[in-house]
């Protein structure tokens, strides 16, 4: 899935998630770098980058996640310093995004318990709450099922100058809907082209699209599931 949908218009950013501190800083740093580049390109009136695949995803590699080094980590002191630094940069970039009326969409995908919620929280801590919205997506409603599967995401896209954050997204079509049989073989196979074309349309319309995949190994995932069971404040998950 990552290889088929990592395009020049919308590349995946792979996040090593076994260390939550490291993952959160990498998300913030990548967000800052992507927004900075997008704003710089607008100032010199350059078109969005369009290449077949993102360089760091090797199309000959059967599993790009095998390239991830899950031993990456940060000390608590380094984490606090980098967190403050990147959040300050992000706050400044948000003001520029509003002034230039640039719509931004950040998509978070990854394994259950990979740390999407924690990364989103650190991302939004510094943002003006009037200028962003977090949209979590679960199973579609009956009304949403009566439309094309992209409809429920399309209607929640951020407007100009705003930041939209999707916790899960249209990639459910080729992930959970494919695995659980909600989408037929023809439907999920066709979805790769539909998703790529949809994302291409968004970037052509001026959207800055940032896609994060948070990855953890099975041992770390099991450890976090067990910790959830023991924490009454997280048992809702």
Coordinates of N, CA and C in Angstrom, one line a residue:
X1 N 0.8 -1.2 0.0 CA 0.0 0.0 0.0 C 0.9 1.3 0.0
X2 N 1.9 1.3 0.8 CA 2.8 2.5 0.9 C 3.4 2.8 -0.4
X3 N 3.9 1.7 -1.1 CA 4.6 2.0 -2.4 C 3.6 2.5 -3.4
X4 N 2.5 1.9 -3.5 CA 1.5 2.2 -4.5 C 0.9 3.6 -4.4
X5 N 1.0 4.2 -3.1 CA 0.3 5.5 -2.9 C 1.3 6.5 -2.4
X6 N 2.6 6.3 -2.6 CA 3.6 7.3 -2.2 C 4.0 8.0 -3.5
X7 N 3.4 9.1 -3.8 CA 3.6 9.8 -5.1 C 4.4 11.2 -4.8
X8 N 4.8 11.8 -5.8 CA 5.5 13.1 -5.7 C 4.6 14.1 -5.1
X9 N 3.3 14.0 -5.5 CA 2.3 15.0 -5.0 C 2.0 14.7 -3.5
X10 N 2.1 13.5 -3.1 CA 1.7 13.1 -1.7 C 2.5 11.9 -1.2
X11 N 3.8 12.1 -0.9 CA 4.6 11.0 -0.4 C 4.3 10.7 1.1
X12 N 4.5 9.4 1.4 CA 4.4 9.0 2.8 C 5.7 9.4 3.5
X13 N 5.5 9.7 4.8 CA 6.6 9.9 5.7 C 6.5 8.8 6.8
X14 N 7.5 8.0 6.8 CA 7.5 6.8 7.7 C 8.1 7.2 9.1
X15 N 7.4 6.9 10.1 CA 7.7 7.3 11.5 C 8.1 6.1 12.3
X16 N 9.3 6.1 12.9 CA 9.7 5.0 13.8 C 9.0 5.3 15.1
X17 N 8.1 4.4 15.5 CA 7.2 4.7 16.6 C 7.5 3.9 17.9
X18 N 8.5 3.1 18.0 CA 8.7 2.3 19.2 C 9.1 3.3 20.4
X19 N 9.8 4.4 20.1 CA 10.1 5.4 21.0 C 9.1 6.5 20.8
X20 N 8.2 6.8 21.7 CA 7.2 7.8 21.4 C 7.8 9.2 21.4
X21 N 8.8 9.4 22.2 CA 9.4 10.7 22.1 C 10.0 11.0 20.8
X22 N 10.7 10.0 20.2 CA 11.4 10.1 18.9 C 10.3 10.3 17.9
X23 N 9.2 9.6 17.9 CA 8.2 9.6 16.9 C 7.5 11.0 16.9
X24 N 7.2 11.5 18.0 CA 6.6 12.8 18.1 C 7.4 14.0 17.5
X25 N 8.7 13.9 17.9 CA 9.6 14.9 17.3 C 9.8 14.8 15.8
X26 N 9.8 13.6 15.3 CA 10.0 13.4 13.9 C 8.7 13.9 13.1
X27 N 7.5 13.6 13.7 CA 6.3 14.2 13.1 C 6.3 15.7 13.1
X28 N 6.7 16.3 14.2 CA 6.7 17.8 14.2 C 7.8 18.3 13.2
X29 N 8.9 17.7 13.2 CA 10.0 18.2 12.3 C 9.6 18.0 10.9
X30 N 9.0 16.9 10.5 CA 8.6 16.7 9.1 C 7.5 17.7 8.8
X31 N 6.6 18.0 9.7 CA 5.5 18.9 9.4 C 6.1 20.3 9.2
X32 N 7.0 20.7 10.0 CA 7.7 22.0 9.8 C 8.4 22.1 8.5
X33 N 9.2 21.1 8.2 CA 9.9 21.0 6.9 C 9.0 21.1 5.7
X34 N 7.9 20.3 5.7 CA 7.0 20.3 4.6 C 6.3 21.6 4.4
X35 N 5.8 22.2 5.5 CA 5.1 23.5 5.4 C 6.1 24.6 4.9
X36 N 7.3 24.6 5.5 CA 8.3 25.6 5.1 C 8.6 25.5 3.6
X37 N 8.8 24.3 3.1 CA 9.1 24.1 1.6 C 7.9 24.5 0.8
X38 N 6.7 24.2 1.2 CA 5.5 24.6 0.5 C 5.3 26.1 0.4
X39 N 5.5 26.8 1.5 CA 5.4 28.2 1.5 C 6.5 28.9 0.7
X40 N 7.7 28.3 0.8 CA 8.8 28.9 -0.1 C 8.5 28.7 -1.5
X41 N 7.9 27.6 -1.9 CA 7.6 27.4 -3.3 C 6.5 28.3 -3.8
X42 N 5.5 28.7 -2.9 CA 4.5 29.6 -3.3 C 5.1 31.0 -3.5
X43 N 6.1 31.4 -2.7 CA 6.6 32.7 -2.8 C 7.3 32.9 -4.2
X44 N 7.9 31.9 -4.7 CA 8.6 32.0 -6.0 C 7.7 31.4 -7.1
X45 N 6.5 31.1 -6.7 CA 5.4 30.6 -7.7 C 5.9 29.4 -8.5
X46 N 6.4 28.4 -7.7 CA 6.8 27.2 -8.3 C 5.6 26.2 -8.2
X47 N 5.4 25.3 -9.1 CA 4.3 24.3 -9.0 C 4.6 23.3 -8.0
X48 N 3.6 22.5 -7.5 CA 3.9 21.5 -6.5 C 4.8 20.4 -7.2
X49 N 5.7 19.8 -6.4 CA 6.6 18.7 -6.9 C 5.7 17.5 -7.3
X50 N 6.1 17.0 -8.5 CA 5.3 15.8 -9.0 C 6.4 14.8 -9.6
X51 N 6.6 13.8 -8.8 CA 7.4 12.7 -9.3 C 6.7 11.4 -9.0
X52 N 7.0 10.3 -9.7 CA 6.3 9.0 -9.6 C 6.3 8.5 -8.2
X53 N 7.4 8.5 -7.5 CA 7.5 7.9 -6.2 C 8.5 8.7 -5.3
X54 N 8.2 8.7 -4.0 CA 9.2 9.3 -3.1 C 10.5 8.5 -3.0
X55 N 11.6 9.2 -3.1 CA 12.9 8.5 -3.1 C 13.1 7.5 -2.0
X56 N 12.7 7.8 -0.8 CA 13.0 6.9 0.3 C 12.2 5.7 0.4
X57 N 11.2 5.5 -0.5 CA 10.4 4.3 -0.7 C 10.9 3.6 -1.9
X58 N 11.7 2.5 -1.7 CA 12.2 1.8 -2.9 C 11.2 0.9 -3.5
X59 N 10.8 1.1 -4.7 CA 9.8 0.3 -5.3 C 10.1 -1.2 -5.5
X60 N 11.4 -1.5 -5.4 CA 11.8 -3.0 -5.4 C 11.8 -3.6 -4.1
X61 N 11.6 -2.9 -3.0 CA 11.5 -3.4 -1.7 C 10.1 -3.9 -1.4
X62 N 10.0 -5.2 -1.1 CA 8.6 -5.8 -0.9 C 7.9 -5.2 0.3
X63 N 8.7 -4.7 1.3 CA 8.1 -4.2 2.5 C 8.9 -3.0 2.9
X64 N 8.5 -1.7 2.6 CA 9.3 -0.5 2.9 C 9.4 -0.4 4.4
X65 N 8.5 -1.0 5.2 CA 8.6 -0.8 6.7 C 9.8 -1.6 7.2
X66 N 10.4 -2.5 6.4 CA 11.6 -3.2 6.8 C 12.8 -2.3 6.8
X67 N 12.7 -1.2 6.2 CA 13.8 -0.2 6.2 C 13.9 0.6 7.5
X68 N 12.8 0.6 8.3 CA 12.8 1.4 9.4 C 13.6 0.9 10.6
X69 N 14.4 1.9 11.2 CA 15.2 1.5 12.4 C 14.4 1.9 13.6
X70 N 13.8 0.9 14.3 CA 13.0 1.1 15.4 C 13.8 1.3 16.7
X71 N 15.1 1.3 16.6 CA 15.9 1.5 17.8 C 16.1 3.0 18.1
X72 N 15.6 3.9 17.1 CA 15.8 5.3 17.3 C 15.1 5.8 18.6
X73 N 15.8 6.7 19.3 CA 15.2 7.2 20.6 C 15.8 8.6 20.9
X74 N 15.2 9.2 21.9 CA 15.7 10.5 22.4 C 15.7 10.5 23.9
X75 N 16.6 11.2 24.5 CA 16.6 11.4 25.9 C 15.5 12.4 26.3
X76 N 15.1 12.4 27.5 CA 14.0 13.3 27.9 C 14.4 14.7 27.8
X77 N 15.7 15.1 28.1 CA 16.1 16.5 27.9 C 16.2 16.9 26.4
X78 N 16.7 16.0 25.6 CA 16.7 16.3 24.1 C 15.2 16.4 23.6
X79 N 14.4 15.6 24.1 CA 13.0 15.6 23.7 C 12.3 16.9 24.0
X80 N 12.5 17.4 25.3 CA 11.9 18.6 25.7 C 12.4 19.8 24.9
X81 N 13.7 19.8 24.7 CA 14.3 20.9 23.9 C 13.8 21.0 22.5
X82 N 13.8 19.8 21.8 CA 13.3 19.7 20.4 C 11.8 20.0 20.3
X83 N 11.1 19.5 21.3 CA 9.6 19.7 21.3 C 9.3 21.2 21.3
X84 N 9.9 21.9 22.2 CA 9.7 23.4 22.3 C 10.2 24.1 21.1
X85 N 11.3 23.7 20.5 CA 11.8 24.3 19.3 C 10.9 24.1 18.1
X86 N 10.4 22.9 17.9 CA 9.6 22.6 16.7 C 8.2 23.2 16.9
X87 N 7.7 23.2 18.1 CA 6.3 23.7 18.3 C 6.4 25.2 18.0
X88 N 7.4 25.9 18.4 CA 7.5 27.4 18.2 C 7.6 27.6 16.7
X89 N 8.3 26.8 15.9 CA 8.4 27.0 14.5 C 7.0 26.7 13.8
X90 N 6.3 25.7 14.4 CA 5.0 25.4 13.8 C 4.0 26.5 14.1
X91 N 4.1 27.1 15.2 CA 3.2 28.2 15.5 C 3.3 29.3 14.6
X92 N 4.6 29.7 14.3 CA 4.9 30.7 13.3 C 4.4 30.4 11.9
X93 N 4.6 29.1 11.5 CA 4.1 28.6 10.2 C 2.6 28.7 10.1
X94 N 1.9 28.4 11.2 CA 0.5 28.4 11.1 C 0.0 29.8 10.8
X95 N 0.6 30.8 11.3 CA 0.2 32.2 11.0 C 0.5 32.5 9.6
X96 N 1.6 32.1 9.0 CA 1.9 32.3 7.6 C 0.8 31.6 6.7
X97 N 0.5 30.4 7.1 CA -0.5 29.6 6.4 C -1.9 30.4 6.3
X98 N -2.2 31.0 7.5 CA -3.5 31.7 7.5 C -3.4 33.0 6.6
X99 N -2.3 33.7 6.7 CA -2.1 34.9 6.0 C -2.1 34.7 4.5
X100 N -1.5 33.5 4.1 CA -1.5 33.2 2.6 C -2.6 32.3 2.2
X101 N -3.5 32.0 3.1 CA -4.8 31.2 2.8 C -4.4 29.9 2.2
X102 N -3.5 29.2 2.8 CA -3.1 27.9 2.3 C -3.9 26.8 3.0
X103 N -4.6 25.9 2.4 CA -5.2 24.8 3.1 C -4.2 23.6 3.3
X104 N -4.2 23.1 4.5 CA -3.2 22.1 4.9 C -4.0 20.9 5.4
X105 N -3.6 19.7 5.0 CA -4.2 18.4 5.5 C -3.1 17.5 5.9
X106 N -3.1 17.1 7.2 CA -2.2 16.1 7.7 C -3.0 14.8 8.0
X107 N -2.5 13.7 7.4 CA -3.2 12.4 7.6 C -2.3 11.5 8.4
X108 N -2.9 10.9 9.4 CA -2.2 9.9 10.3 C -2.8 8.5 10.1
X109 N -1.9 7.6 9.7 CA -2.2 6.2 9.6 C -1.1 5.4 10.3
X110 N -1.4 4.1 10.5 CA -0.4 3.3 11.2 C -1.1 2.2 12.0
X111 N -0.3 1.4 12.6 CA -0.9 0.3 13.4 C -1.6 0.8 14.7
X112 N -2.6 0.0 15.2 CA -3.2 0.3 16.4 C -2.1 0.4 17.5
X113 N -2.3 1.4 18.4 CA -1.3 1.7 19.5 C 0.0 2.2 19.0
X114 N 0.1 2.7 17.8 CA 1.4 3.2 17.3 C 1.7 4.6 17.8
X115 N 0.7 5.3 18.4 CA 1.0 6.6 18.9 C 0.5 7.7 18.1
X116 N -0.5 7.5 17.3 CA -1.1 8.5 16.5 C -1.7 9.7 17.3
X117 N -2.5 9.3 18.4 CA -3.1 10.2 19.2 C -2.1 11.1 19.9
X118 N -1.0 10.5 20.5 CA 0.0 11.3 21.2 C 0.7 12.3 20.2
X119 N 1.0 11.8 19.0 CA 1.6 12.7 18.0 C 0.7 13.9 17.6
X120 N -0.6 13.6 17.5 CA -1.5 14.6 17.1 C -1.6 15.7 18.2
X121 N -1.6 15.2 19.5 CA -1.7 16.1 20.6 C -0.5 17.1 20.6
X122 N 0.7 16.5 20.4 CA 1.8 17.4 20.5 C 1.9 18.4 19.3
X123 N 1.3 17.9 18.2 CA 1.2 18.8 17.0 C 0.2 19.9 17.2
X124 N -0.9 19.7 17.9 CA -1.9 20.7 18.1 C -1.7 21.6 19.3
X125 N -0.8 21.2 20.2 CA -0.7 21.9 21.5 C -0.4 23.4 21.2
X126 N 0.4 23.7 20.2 CA 0.8 25.1 19.9 C -0.1 25.8 19.0
X127 N -1.0 25.1 18.3 CA -1.8 25.7 17.3 C -3.0 26.5 17.8
X128 N -3.3 27.6 17.1 CA -4.5 28.3 17.4 C -5.7 27.4 17.2
X129 N -6.5 27.2 18.2 CA -7.7 26.3 18.1 C -8.7 26.7 17.1
X130 N -8.7 28.0 16.7 CA -9.6 28.5 15.7 C -9.2 28.1 14.3
X131 N -8.0 27.7 14.1 CA -7.5 27.5 12.8 C -7.2 26.0 12.4
X132 N -7.6 25.1 13.3 CA -7.4 23.7 13.0 C -8.5 22.8 13.5
X133 N -8.7 21.7 12.9 CA -9.7 20.7 13.4 C -9.2 19.3 13.2
X134 N -9.4 18.5 14.2 CA -9.0 17.1 14.2 C -10.2 16.3 13.9
X135 N -10.1 15.4 12.9 CA -11.3 14.6 12.4 C -10.9 13.1 12.6
X136 N -11.4 12.5 13.6 CA -11.2 11.0 13.7 C -12.3 10.3 12.9
X137 N -11.8 9.2 12.2 CA -12.7 8.5 11.3 C -12.8 7.0 11.8
X138 N -14.1 6.6 12.1 CA -14.3 5.2 12.4 C -15.1 4.6 11.3
X139 N -16.0 3.6 11.6 CA -16.8 3.0 10.6 C -17.8 4.0 10.0
X140 N -18.0 3.9 8.7 CA -18.9 4.9 8.1 C -20.4 4.7 8.6
X141 N -21.1 5.8 8.6 CA -22.5 5.7 9.0 C -23.4 5.2 7.8
X142 N -24.6 5.0 8.0 CA -25.5 4.6 6.9 C -25.6 5.6 5.8
X143 N -25.6 6.9 6.2 CA -25.6 8.0 5.2 C -24.3 7.9 4.4
X144 N -23.2 7.8 5.1 CA -21.9 7.8 4.4 C -21.8 6.6 3.4
X145 N -22.4 5.4 3.8 CA -22.3 4.2 3.0 C -23.1 4.4 1.7
X146 N -24.1 5.3 1.7 CA -24.9 5.6 0.5 C -24.2 6.4 -0.5
X147 N -23.0 6.9 -0.2 CA -22.2 7.7 -1.1 C -20.9 7.0 -1.5
X148 N -20.2 7.5 -2.4 CA -18.8 7.0 -2.7 C -18.0 7.1 -1.5
X149 N -17.1 6.2 -1.2 CA -16.3 6.2 0.0 C -15.5 7.4 0.3
X150 N -15.1 8.1 -0.8 CA -14.3 9.3 -0.6 C -15.2 10.5 -0.1
X151 N -16.5 10.4 -0.2 CA -17.4 11.5 0.1 C -17.2 12.0 1.5
X152 N -17.2 11.1 2.4 CA -17.2 11.5 3.8 C -15.9 12.2 4.2
X153 N -14.8 12.0 3.5 CA -13.6 12.7 3.7 C -13.6 14.0 3.0
X154 N -14.1 14.0 1.8 CA -14.1 15.2 0.9 C -14.9 16.4 1.6
X155 N -16.0 16.0 2.3 CA -16.8 17.0 2.9 C -16.2 17.6 4.2
X156 N -15.1 17.0 4.7 CA -14.5 17.5 5.9 C -13.1 18.1 5.6
X157 N -12.8 18.3 4.3 CA -11.5 18.9 4.0 C -11.4 20.3 4.6
X158 N -10.2 20.8 5.0 CA -10.1 22.1 5.6 C -10.2 23.2 4.5
X159 N -10.7 24.3 4.9 CA -10.8 25.5 4.0 C -9.5 26.2 3.9
X160 N -9.4 27.2 3.1 CA -8.2 28.0 2.9 C -7.8 28.6 4.2
X161 N -6.5 28.5 4.5 CA -5.9 29.0 5.7 C -6.1 28.2 7.0
X162 N -6.7 27.0 6.8 CA -6.9 26.2 8.0 C -6.1 24.9 7.9
X163 N -5.9 24.2 9.0 CA -5.2 22.9 9.0 C -6.2 21.8 9.5
X164 N -6.3 20.8 8.6 CA -7.1 19.7 8.9 C -6.2 18.5 9.3
X165 N -6.6 17.8 10.4 CA -5.9 16.6 10.8 C -6.8 15.4 10.8
X166 N -6.5 14.4 10.0 CA -7.3 13.2 9.9 C -6.7 12.1 10.7
X167 N -7.4 11.6 11.7 CA -6.9 10.4 12.4 C -7.6 9.2 11.7
X168 N -6.9 8.6 10.9 CA -7.4 7.6 9.9 C -8.0 8.4 8.7
X169 N -8.1 7.7 7.6 CA -8.5 8.4 6.3 C -9.0 7.4 5.3
X170 N -9.0 7.9 4.0 CA -9.5 7.1 2.9 C -8.6 5.8 2.7
X171 N -7.5 5.7 3.4 CA -6.7 4.5 3.2 C -7.3 3.3 3.9
X172 N -8.4 3.5 4.7 CA -9.1 2.4 5.2 C -9.7 1.5 4.1
X173 N -9.9 2.1 2.9 CA -10.4 1.3 1.8 C -9.5 0.2 1.4
X174 N -8.2 0.4 1.5 CA -7.2 -0.6 1.1 C -6.6 -1.3 2.3
X175 N -7.1 -1.0 3.5 CA -6.6 -1.6 4.7 C -7.7 -2.4 5.4
X176 N -8.4 -1.7 6.4 CA -9.4 -2.5 7.1 C -10.6 -3.0 6.3
X177 N -11.1 -2.1 5.3 CA -12.2 -2.6 4.5 C -11.8 -3.7 3.6
X178 N -10.6 -3.7 3.2 CA -10.0 -4.9 2.4 C -9.9 -6.1 3.2
X179 N -9.3 -6.0 4.4 CA -9.1 -7.2 5.3 C -10.4 -7.8 5.8
X180 N -11.3 -6.9 6.2 CA -12.6 -7.4 6.7 C -13.7 -7.7 5.7
X181 N -13.4 -7.5 4.4 CA -14.3 -7.9 3.4 C -15.4 -6.9 3.1
X182 N -15.2 -5.6 3.6 CA -16.3 -4.6 3.3 C -16.2 -4.1 1.9
X183 N -15.0 -4.2 1.3 CA -14.8 -3.8 -0.1 C -14.4 -5.0 -0.9
X184 N -15.0 -5.2 -2.1 CA -14.8 -6.3 -2.9 C -13.3 -6.2 -3.5
X185 N -12.8 -7.3 -4.1 CA -11.5 -7.2 -4.7 C -11.4 -6.1 -5.7
X186 N -12.5 -6.0 -6.6 CA -12.5 -5.0 -7.6 C -12.4 -3.6 -7.0
X187 N -13.2 -3.4 -5.9 CA -13.3 -2.1 -5.3 C -12.0 -1.6 -4.6
X188 N -11.3 -2.5 -3.9 CA -10.1 -2.0 -3.2 C -8.9 -1.9 -4.2
X189 N -8.9 -2.8 -5.2 CA -7.9 -2.7 -6.2 C -8.0 -1.3 -7.0
X190 N -9.3 -1.0 -7.3 CA -9.5 0.3 -8.0 C -9.2 1.5 -7.1
X191 N -9.3 1.3 -5.8 CA -9.1 2.4 -4.9 C -7.7 3.0 -4.9
X192 N -6.7 2.2 -5.3 CA -5.3 2.8 -5.4 C -5.3 3.9 -6.4
X193 N -5.9 3.7 -7.6 CA -5.9 4.7 -8.6 C -6.8 5.9 -8.2
X194 N -7.9 5.6 -7.6 CA -8.8 6.7 -7.1 C -8.2 7.6 -6.1
X195 N -7.5 6.9 -5.1 CA -6.8 7.7 -4.1 C -5.7 8.6 -4.6
X196 N -4.9 8.0 -5.5 CA -3.8 8.8 -6.1 C -4.3 10.0 -6.9
X197 N -5.4 9.7 -7.6 CA -6.0 10.8 -8.4 C -6.6 11.9 -7.5
X198 N -7.3 11.4 -6.5 CA -7.9 12.4 -5.5 C -6.8 13.3 -4.9
X199 N -5.7 12.6 -4.4 CA -4.7 13.4 -3.8 C -4.0 14.4 -4.8
X200 N -3.9 13.9 -6.0 CA -3.3 14.8 -7.1 C -4.2 16.0 -7.3
X201 N -5.5 15.8 -7.3 CA -6.5 16.9 -7.4 C -6.3 17.9 -6.3
X202 N -6.2 17.4 -5.0 CA -6.0 18.2 -3.9 C -4.8 19.1 -4.0
X203 N -3.7 18.5 -4.4 CA -2.4 19.3 -4.4 C -2.5 20.3 -5.6
X204 N -3.2 19.9 -6.7 CA -3.3 20.9 -7.8 C -4.2 22.1 -7.4
X205 N -5.1 21.8 -6.4 CA -6.0 22.9 -5.9 C -5.3 23.7 -4.9
X206 N -4.1 23.4 -4.5 CA -3.3 24.2 -3.6 C -3.2 23.7 -2.2
X207 N -3.7 22.5 -2.0 CA -3.6 21.9 -0.7 C -2.1 21.4 -0.4
X208 N -1.7 21.6 0.8 CA -0.4 20.9 1.3 C -0.9 19.7 2.0
X209 N -0.5 18.5 1.4 CA -0.9 17.2 2.0 C 0.3 16.5 2.6
X210 N 0.2 16.2 3.9 CA 1.3 15.6 4.6 C 0.7 14.2 5.2
X211 N 1.4 13.1 4.8 CA 0.9 11.8 5.2 C 1.9 11.1 6.1
X212 N 1.5 10.7 7.3 CA 2.3 10.0 8.2 C 1.9 8.6 8.4
X213 N 2.9 7.7 8.4 CA 2.6 6.3 8.7 C 3.5 6.0 10.0
X214 N 2.8 5.7 11.1 CA 3.5 5.4 12.3 C 3.6 3.9 12.5
X215 N 4.9 3.5 12.7 CA 5.2 2.0 12.7 C 5.8 1.6 14.0
X216 N 5.3 0.5 14.5 CA 5.9 -0.2 15.7 C 5.9 -1.7 15.4
X217 N 6.8 -2.4 16.2 CA 6.8 -3.8 16.0 C 5.8 -4.5 16.9
X218 N 5.6 -5.8 16.7 CA 4.5 -6.5 17.3 C 4.7 -6.6 18.8
X219 N 6.0 -6.7 19.3 CA 6.3 -6.7 20.7 C 5.9 -5.4 21.4
X220 N 6.2 -4.3 20.8 CA 5.9 -3.0 21.4 C 4.3 -2.8 21.3
X221 N 3.7 -3.3 20.3 CA 2.2 -3.1 20.2 C 1.6 -3.9 21.3
X222 N 2.0 -5.2 21.5 CA 1.4 -6.0 22.6 C 1.6 -5.3 24.0
X223 N 2.8 -4.8 24.2 CA 3.1 -4.1 25.5 C 2.2 -2.9 25.7
X224 N 1.9 -2.2 24.6 CA 1.0 -1.0 24.8 C -0.5 -1.4 24.9
X225 N -0.9 -2.5 24.3 CA -2.2 -3.0 24.5 C -2.4 -3.5 26.0
X226 N -1.4 -4.1 26.5 CA -1.5 -4.5 27.9 C -1.5 -3.4 28.9
X227 N -0.7 -2.3 28.5 CA -0.8 -1.1 29.4 C -2.1 -0.4 29.3
X228 N -2.8 -0.5 28.2 CA -4.1 0.1 28.1 C -5.1 -0.6 29.0
X229 N -5.0 -1.9 29.0 CA -5.9 -2.7 29.8 C -5.8 -2.3 31.3
X230 N -4.6 -2.0 31.7 CA -4.4 -1.7 33.1 C -4.7 -0.2 33.5
X231 N -4.9 0.6 32.4 CA -5.1 2.1 32.6 C -6.6 2.4 32.4
X232 N -7.4 2.7 33.4 CA -8.8 2.9 33.3 C -9.2 4.1 32.3
X233 N -8.2 5.0 32.2 CA -8.4 6.2 31.4 C -8.2 5.9 29.9
X234 N -7.7 4.7 29.6 CA -7.4 4.3 28.2 C -8.2 3.1 27.7
X235 N -9.0 2.6 28.6 CA -9.7 1.3 28.3 C -10.8 1.5 27.2
X236 N -11.2 2.8 27.0 CA -12.2 3.1 26.0 C -11.6 2.7 24.6
X237 N -10.3 2.7 24.4 CA -9.7 2.4 23.2 C -9.9 1.0 22.8

